[in-house]
Short mmCIF file of C-alpha atoms (C1' of nucleotides) and ligand atoms in Angstrom, two decimals:
data_model
loop_
_atom_site.label_atom_id
_atom_site.label_comp_id
_atom_site.label_asym_id
_atom_site.label_seq_id
_atom_site.Cartn_x
_atom_site.Cartn_y
_atom_site.Cartn_z
CA MET A 22 0.00 0.00 0.00
CA LYS A 23 2.88 2.29 0.77
CA ASP A 24 3.97 1.71 -2.80
CA LYS A 25 0.55 2.61 -4.13
CA PHE A 26 0.76 5.88 -2.27
CA LYS A 27 4.16 6.68 -3.67
CA GLU A 28 2.84 6.09 -7.11
CA TYR A 29 0.57 9.03 -6.51
CA ALA A 30 3.46 11.22 -5.45
CA SER A 31 2.89 10.93 -1.76
CA ARG A 32 4.49 10.00 1.46
CA MET A 33 2.82 7.48 3.68
CA THR A 34 1.84 9.31 6.83
CA ALA A 35 -0.01 8.41 9.98
CA PRO A 36 -3.10 10.48 9.16
CA ARG A 37 -3.36 8.94 5.72
CA GLU A 38 -3.01 5.48 7.10
CA ALA A 39 -5.64 6.15 9.75
CA ILE A 40 -8.12 7.58 7.27
CA LEU A 41 -7.66 4.79 4.77
CA GLU A 42 -7.93 2.21 7.50
CA PHE A 43 -11.10 3.79 8.78
CA MET A 44 -12.65 4.00 5.33
CA SER A 45 -11.82 0.42 4.50
CA ARG A 46 -13.58 -0.65 7.67
CA SER A 47 -16.78 1.32 7.15
CA SER A 48 -19.40 0.27 4.69
CA THR A 49 -21.57 3.35 4.51
CA HIS A 50 -21.61 6.62 2.65
CA LEU A 51 -19.94 9.07 4.96
CA SER A 52 -19.55 12.81 4.90
CA ALA A 53 -16.18 14.40 5.57
CA LYS A 54 -17.39 15.63 8.90
CA GLU A 55 -18.63 12.20 9.92
CA ILE A 56 -15.26 10.76 9.05
CA TYR A 57 -13.49 13.52 10.93
CA THR A 58 -15.63 13.01 14.02
CA SER A 59 -15.35 9.24 14.09
CA LEU A 60 -11.63 9.43 13.61
CA HIS A 61 -11.22 12.08 16.25
CA LYS A 62 -11.62 9.63 19.11
CA LYS A 63 -8.56 7.60 18.29
CA HIS A 64 -6.72 10.29 16.38
CA PRO A 65 -7.47 13.67 17.95
CA GLY A 66 -4.65 15.24 16.02
CA ILE A 67 -6.10 14.87 12.56
CA GLY A 68 -7.54 18.07 11.19
CA MET A 69 -10.43 18.70 8.87
CA SER A 70 -8.19 19.87 6.05
CA THR A 71 -6.28 16.64 6.13
CA VAL A 72 -9.48 14.66 5.98
CA TYR A 73 -10.53 16.50 2.84
CA ARG A 74 -7.09 16.31 1.29
CA THR A 75 -6.76 12.62 1.99
CA LEU A 76 -10.21 11.76 0.73
CA ASP A 77 -9.38 13.60 -2.45
CA LEU A 78 -6.14 11.66 -2.74
CA LEU A 79 -7.86 8.35 -2.11
CA ALA A 80 -10.45 9.21 -4.73
CA ARG A 81 -7.71 9.94 -7.25
CA MET A 82 -6.10 6.65 -6.33
CA GLY A 83 -9.38 4.93 -7.00
CA LEU A 84 -9.72 3.62 -3.46
CA VAL A 85 -12.69 5.75 -2.59
CA THR A 86 -15.74 7.01 -4.44
CA LYS A 87 -17.08 10.51 -4.01
CA LEU A 88 -20.85 10.77 -4.14
CA ALA A 89 -22.71 14.00 -4.82
CA LEU A 90 -26.31 13.66 -3.85
CA GLY A 91 -27.25 17.30 -3.87
CA ASP A 92 -27.96 17.60 -0.18
CA GLY A 93 -25.18 20.07 0.37
CA GLN A 94 -22.39 17.74 1.30
CA ASN A 95 -20.49 15.12 -0.56
CA ARG A 96 -20.18 11.59 0.70
CA TYR A 97 -17.37 9.11 0.46
CA GLU A 98 -17.41 5.36 0.21
CA PHE A 99 -14.62 2.82 0.22
CA LYS A 100 -14.22 0.95 -3.00
CA ALA A 101 -12.76 -2.54 -2.61
CA LYS A 102 -10.61 -3.69 -5.47
CA ASP A 103 -12.76 -6.80 -5.46
CA LYS A 104 -15.01 -6.58 -8.53
CA SER A 105 -17.89 -8.12 -6.65
CA ASP A 106 -18.01 -4.96 -4.60
CA HIS A 107 -19.27 -2.90 -7.52
CA HIS A 108 -22.79 -1.68 -6.90
CA HIS A 109 -25.38 0.89 -7.79
CA HIS A 110 -27.67 2.96 -5.59
CA LEU A 111 -31.26 3.23 -4.56
CA ILE A 112 -31.86 6.62 -2.98
CA CYS A 113 -34.80 7.87 -0.95
CA THR A 114 -35.63 11.44 -1.90
CA ARG A 115 -37.46 11.95 1.38
CA CYS A 116 -34.97 10.87 4.03
CA GLY A 117 -31.77 10.43 2.09
CA THR A 118 -31.33 6.75 2.81
CA ILE A 119 -28.95 5.11 0.38
CA ILE A 120 -29.20 1.43 -0.42
CA ASN A 121 -26.46 -0.41 -2.27
CA TYR A 122 -27.63 -3.05 -4.65
CA SER A 123 -25.46 -5.37 -6.63
CA GLU A 124 -27.71 -8.19 -7.69
CA PHE A 125 -27.20 -7.27 -11.28
CA LEU A 126 -28.73 -9.12 -14.09
CA GLU A 127 -26.09 -10.36 -16.47
CA GLU A 128 -27.91 -8.28 -19.00
CA GLU A 129 -27.25 -5.25 -16.92
CA LEU A 130 -23.50 -5.59 -17.06
CA THR A 131 -23.49 -6.57 -20.68
CA LEU A 132 -25.61 -3.62 -21.60
CA VAL A 133 -23.50 -1.16 -19.66
CA ARG A 134 -20.45 -2.33 -21.54
CA LYS A 135 -22.21 -2.15 -24.85
CA THR A 136 -23.47 1.35 -24.12
CA GLU A 137 -20.03 2.47 -23.04
CA LYS A 138 -18.58 1.27 -26.27
CA LYS A 139 -21.26 2.99 -28.29
CA LEU A 140 -20.86 6.30 -26.46
CA ALA A 141 -17.08 6.19 -26.50
CA LYS A 142 -17.15 5.90 -30.25
CA LYS A 143 -19.90 8.36 -31.03
CA TYR A 144 -18.68 11.12 -28.73
CA ASN A 145 -14.99 10.32 -28.83
CA PHE A 146 -14.95 9.93 -25.08
CA ILE A 147 -12.75 7.80 -22.85
CA ILE A 148 -15.24 6.26 -20.47
CA GLU A 149 -13.79 5.42 -17.09
CA ASP A 150 -16.73 4.86 -14.82
CA HIS A 151 -20.47 5.07 -14.48
CA ASN A 152 -23.10 5.89 -11.91
CA ILE A 153 -26.55 4.43 -11.90
CA GLU A 154 -29.08 5.43 -9.31
CA PHE A 155 -32.78 4.94 -8.83
CA LEU A 156 -34.67 7.58 -6.88
CA GLY A 157 -37.86 7.19 -4.95
CA ILE A 158 -39.52 6.62 -1.61
CA CYS A 159 -38.11 4.09 0.80
CA GLU A 160 -40.03 1.61 2.85
CA LYS A 161 -39.91 3.64 6.04
CA CYS A 162 -40.98 6.88 4.37
CA LYS A 163 -43.82 5.09 2.64
CA GLY A 164 -45.10 4.13 6.06
CA SER A 165 -45.08 7.62 7.52
CA GLU A 166 -46.70 9.06 4.42
CA LYS A 167 -50.00 10.41 5.77
CA ILE A 168 -49.45 13.22 8.24
CA MET B 25 -49.73 26.28 -16.45
CA LYS B 26 -51.24 28.62 -13.93
CA ASP B 27 -53.34 25.66 -12.80
CA LYS B 28 -50.27 23.47 -12.45
CA PHE B 29 -48.77 26.08 -10.18
CA LYS B 30 -51.84 26.26 -8.02
CA GLU B 31 -51.76 22.55 -7.63
CA TYR B 32 -48.45 23.02 -5.87
CA ALA B 33 -49.87 25.58 -3.47
CA SER B 34 -48.62 28.58 -5.30
CA ARG B 35 -49.61 31.83 -6.85
CA MET B 36 -48.54 32.61 -10.35
CA THR B 37 -46.17 35.52 -10.16
CA ALA B 38 -44.07 37.46 -12.63
CA PRO B 39 -40.73 36.11 -11.34
CA ARG B 40 -41.95 32.54 -11.53
CA GLU B 41 -43.22 33.03 -15.03
CA ALA B 42 -39.95 34.62 -16.11
CA ILE B 43 -37.83 31.87 -14.61
CA LEU B 44 -39.92 29.08 -16.05
CA GLU B 45 -39.97 30.76 -19.42
CA PHE B 46 -36.21 31.16 -19.34
CA MET B 47 -35.60 27.57 -18.31
CA SER B 48 -37.90 26.20 -20.98
CA ARG B 49 -35.96 28.12 -23.56
CA SER B 50 -32.49 27.00 -22.48
CA SER B 51 -31.16 23.59 -23.22
CA THR B 52 -28.12 23.43 -21.00
CA HIS B 53 -27.32 22.59 -17.43
CA LEU B 54 -27.29 25.90 -15.64
CA SER B 55 -26.23 26.94 -12.18
CA ALA B 56 -28.47 29.18 -10.10
CA LYS B 57 -26.09 32.05 -10.58
CA GLU B 58 -26.02 31.61 -14.32
CA ILE B 59 -29.79 31.69 -14.37
CA TYR B 60 -29.85 34.72 -12.11
CA THR B 61 -27.35 36.58 -14.28
CA SER B 62 -29.01 35.77 -17.59
CA LEU B 63 -32.37 36.74 -16.24
CA HIS B 64 -31.07 39.93 -14.72
CA LYS B 65 -30.90 41.72 -18.05
CA LYS B 66 -34.61 41.58 -18.74
CA HIS B 67 -35.72 41.24 -15.14
CA PRO B 68 -33.39 43.23 -12.91
CA GLY B 69 -35.81 42.94 -10.06
CA ILE B 70 -35.54 39.22 -9.52
CA GLY B 71 -33.36 38.29 -6.57
CA MET B 72 -31.14 35.34 -5.96
CA SER B 73 -33.42 33.93 -3.27
CA THR B 74 -36.32 33.86 -5.65
CA VAL B 75 -34.26 32.04 -8.23
CA TYR B 76 -33.42 29.33 -5.71
CA ARG B 77 -36.95 29.14 -4.37
CA THR B 78 -38.47 28.92 -7.83
CA LEU B 79 -36.03 26.30 -9.07
CA ASP B 80 -36.89 24.25 -6.04
CA LEU B 81 -40.56 24.67 -6.78
CA LEU B 82 -40.14 23.76 -10.43
CA ALA B 83 -38.16 20.69 -9.40
CA ARG B 84 -40.97 19.62 -7.07
CA MET B 85 -43.39 20.19 -9.91
CA GLY B 86 -41.31 17.95 -12.11
CA LEU B 87 -40.60 20.66 -14.64
CA VAL B 88 -36.93 20.92 -13.87
CA THR B 89 -34.21 18.48 -12.89
CA LYS B 90 -31.59 19.31 -10.30
CA LEU B 91 -28.18 17.87 -11.03
CA ALA B 92 -25.54 17.39 -8.38
CA LEU B 93 -22.17 16.86 -9.93
CA GLY B 94 -20.04 17.43 -6.88
CA ASP B 95 -18.29 20.53 -8.15
CA GLY B 96 -19.73 22.71 -5.47
CA GLN B 97 -22.81 23.96 -7.22
CA ASN B 98 -25.97 22.32 -8.37
CA ARG B 99 -27.23 22.64 -11.89
CA TYR B 100 -30.72 22.81 -13.26
CA GLU B 101 -32.16 21.61 -16.51
CA PHE B 102 -35.59 21.98 -18.03
CA LYS B 103 -37.48 18.75 -18.41
CA ALA B 104 -39.98 18.74 -21.27
CA LYS B 105 -43.06 16.66 -20.68
CA ASP B 106 -42.30 15.10 -24.03
CA LYS B 107 -40.97 11.61 -23.36
CA SER B 108 -38.52 11.86 -26.22
CA ASP B 109 -36.71 14.47 -24.15
CA HIS B 110 -35.56 11.91 -21.62
CA HIS B 111 -31.81 11.49 -21.67
CA HIS B 112 -28.77 10.41 -19.74
CA HIS B 113 -25.39 12.05 -19.27
CA LEU B 114 -21.82 11.74 -20.34
CA ILE B 115 -19.63 13.81 -18.04
CA CYS B 116 -16.02 14.87 -18.43
CA THR B 117 -14.21 14.62 -15.11
CA ARG B 118 -11.54 17.02 -16.32
CA CYS B 119 -13.46 20.02 -17.59
CA GLY B 120 -16.99 19.35 -16.43
CA THR B 121 -18.54 19.23 -19.88
CA ILE B 122 -21.90 17.50 -19.84
CA ILE B 123 -23.25 15.76 -22.91
CA ASN B 124 -26.83 14.63 -23.17
CA TYR B 125 -27.39 11.41 -24.98
CA SER B 126 -30.67 9.82 -25.79
CA GLU B 127 -29.99 7.34 -28.51
CA PHE B 128 -31.06 4.54 -26.27
CA LEU B 129 -31.14 0.99 -27.33
CA GLU B 130 -34.56 -0.49 -26.88
CA GLU B 131 -32.81 -2.90 -24.60
CA GLU B 132 -31.75 -0.02 -22.45
CA LEU B 133 -35.27 1.14 -21.72
CA THR B 134 -36.57 -2.36 -21.29
CA LEU B 135 -33.82 -3.19 -18.87
CA VAL B 136 -34.32 -0.07 -16.80
CA ARG B 137 -37.96 -0.93 -16.38
CA LYS B 138 -37.17 -4.47 -15.48
CA THR B 139 -34.58 -3.40 -12.95
CA GLU B 140 -36.97 -0.89 -11.44
CA LYS B 141 -39.54 -3.57 -10.96
CA LYS B 142 -37.04 -5.90 -9.38
CA LEU B 143 -35.73 -3.27 -6.98
CA ALA B 144 -39.15 -1.97 -6.07
CA LYS B 145 -40.16 -5.42 -5.01
CA LYS B 146 -37.01 -6.48 -3.23
CA TYR B 147 -36.49 -3.27 -1.27
CA ASN B 148 -40.12 -2.21 -1.00
CA PHE B 149 -39.31 1.05 -2.70
CA ILE B 150 -41.46 3.31 -4.84
CA ILE B 151 -39.19 4.14 -7.72
CA GLU B 152 -39.90 7.47 -9.31
CA ASP B 153 -36.87 8.28 -11.40
CA HIS B 154 -33.38 7.27 -12.31
CA ASN B 155 -30.05 8.81 -13.20
CA ILE B 156 -27.51 7.20 -15.40
CA GLU B 157 -24.20 8.85 -16.09
CA PHE B 158 -20.94 7.81 -17.66
CA LEU B 159 -17.79 9.53 -16.50
CA GLY B 160 -14.57 9.99 -18.39
CA ILE B 161 -12.45 12.25 -20.54
CA CYS B 162 -14.00 14.27 -23.31
CA GLU B 163 -12.65 14.77 -26.79
CA LYS B 164 -11.20 18.19 -26.08
CA CYS B 165 -9.48 17.13 -22.87
CA LYS B 166 -8.04 14.08 -24.57
CA GLY B 167 -6.37 16.43 -27.00
CA SER B 168 -4.70 18.62 -24.40
CA GLU B 169 -3.55 15.64 -22.41
CA LYS B 170 0.24 15.97 -22.52
CA ILE B 171 1.39 19.08 -20.70
"C1'" DT C 22 21.71 11.20 11.98
"C1'" DC C 23 20.89 14.99 8.81
"C1'" DC C 24 18.46 17.55 5.37
"C1'" DT C 25 15.15 18.52 2.02
"C1'" DT C 26 10.59 19.25 1.42
"C1'" DA C 27 5.96 16.99 1.37
"C1'" DT C 28 2.50 17.12 4.67
"C1'" DT C 29 0.02 18.74 8.47
"C1'" DG C 30 -3.30 21.42 11.43
"C1'" DA C 31 -5.04 25.78 13.08
"C1'" DC C 32 -7.22 29.37 11.26
"C1'" DA C 33 -8.97 32.41 7.74
"C1'" DT C 34 -11.57 32.73 3.60
"C1'" DT C 35 -14.53 31.65 -0.08
"C1'" DG C 36 -18.80 30.77 -2.08
"C1'" DA C 37 -23.19 28.34 -2.65
"C1'" DT C 38 -27.38 27.97 -0.38
"C1'" DT C 39 -30.69 29.10 3.14
"C1'" DC C 40 -32.83 32.17 6.46
"C1'" DT C 41 -35.08 36.53 8.13
"C1'" DC C 42 -38.23 39.92 7.83
"C1'" DA C 43 -40.26 44.14 6.28
"C1'" DT C 44 -42.54 45.19 1.96
"C1'" DT C 45 -45.17 44.00 -2.10
"C1'" DA C 46 -48.37 41.75 -5.10
"C1'" DT C 47 -51.76 37.93 -6.08
"C1'" DC C 48 -56.30 36.59 -6.15
"C1'" DA C 49 -60.70 35.16 -3.87
"C1'" DC C 50 -64.56 37.55 -2.66
"C1'" DT C 51 -67.43 41.42 -2.77
"C1'" DA D 4 -63.08 47.82 -9.61
"C1'" DG D 5 -62.01 47.70 -4.61
"C1'" DT D 6 -60.62 45.28 -0.37
"C1'" DG D 7 -58.20 42.23 2.56
"C1'" DA D 8 -55.78 38.10 3.89
"C1'" DT D 9 -51.57 36.32 3.10
"C1'" DA D 10 -48.33 34.10 -0.23
"C1'" DA D 11 -44.33 35.66 -2.34
"C1'" DT D 12 -40.52 38.71 -2.93
"C1'" DG D 13 -35.81 40.86 -2.42
"C1'" DA D 14 -32.04 42.77 0.29
"C1'" DG D 15 -29.08 41.43 3.36
"C1'" DA D 16 -27.53 38.40 7.08
"C1'" DA D 17 -26.38 33.82 8.35
"C1'" DT D 18 -24.91 29.10 7.64
"C1'" DC D 19 -21.77 25.80 6.52
"C1'" DA D 20 -19.12 22.73 3.26
"C1'" DA D 21 -14.96 23.17 1.10
"C1'" DT D 22 -10.59 25.40 0.01
"C1'" DG D 23 -6.60 28.38 0.83
"C1'" DT D 24 -2.64 30.11 3.83
"C1'" DC D 25 1.38 29.37 6.26
"C1'" DA D 26 4.44 28.31 10.02
"C1'" DA D 27 5.57 23.98 12.26
"C1'" DT D 28 6.31 19.06 11.70
"C1'" DA D 29 7.75 14.68 10.15
"C1'" DA D 30 8.80 11.18 6.20
"C1'" DG D 31 12.35 9.05 4.16
"C1'" DG D 32 16.48 9.21 1.00
"C1'" DA D 33 21.34 10.19 1.49
MN1 LIG E 29 -22.72 2.71 -2.15
MN1 LIG E 30 -29.02 16.88 -19.45
ZN1 LIG E 31 -36.78 7.39 3.10
ZN1 LIG E 32 -13.37 17.67 -20.83
#
DNA sequence: TCCTTATTGACATTGATTCTCATTATCACT
DNA sequence: AGTGATAATGAGAATCAATGTCAATAAGGA
């Protein structure tokens, strides 16, 4: 891992190690502040700036995904190298709940690849990633509908 | 249209009409400030707050889509009722360029519907919309790669 | 161990979005 | 057309995520 860091022109430091370790252990979609706060218990020294800078670095390294959901703060999620970790999102527009789903149909993956190829050619684009999200009302919010 | 507004608990006002009219005429993905500035020429009276409030209203009405791309400002796009207007995005992670594409394969639409149905059932979700975006490097940015 | 310099953290600053509130304008009802 | 209740507005303040500044620190090659 130290090597991977160097590749991105960086020294391996304690804060970076702590943040990466923390991210790799959490499975949710966390805001920078949530990460900062959680980390603060064991690592009181780590500042907010470093959290942002490191998350940005990890995103560039491809170890973390940055999610923009339009609620005023970005969220970050660890991305295992393991392909089986790849997933898409189901987002509740009422309460913000995010569900990961990865029970893809084979068709789904095949089609994504086919579409990528088509778009890359037509628009002369290098396609590196994709986001697919379905928006709606979650189970809980459905329940507390009538007020 | 006036009726549609009322349905959403609203009076029809000059600023709202101006903003809706402007949005329906533009075909890009505009930030609130861009909308404010463009509008300011013909309607110097309209304030920033009203732009935000009206965009939010239009989004709730389903006339406008709010895009969160994680670059620190949301963008808004008019959504014609016309189904043929539906499209997905191709986004350059270097320069932010957004390309609409809508040459869907039939498969694509079929699959989205099938996936929606599957997810709705499994997670007990009411699915109302979806976003699909491909990220990468656009033609222009590919050109100015080596610096 | 020493030295260069990448990295850090405290703090300031920016900038998008939201809030506040006195003023204005819409529209239902005469 | 006139009136009144009140929804909506706009100027400015406030909030708050994210970025910038910079002196102090620490990583790691020599
Ligand atoms: Mn996820
Ligand atoms: Mn678009
Ligand atoms: Zn919900
Ligand atoms: Zn580009």
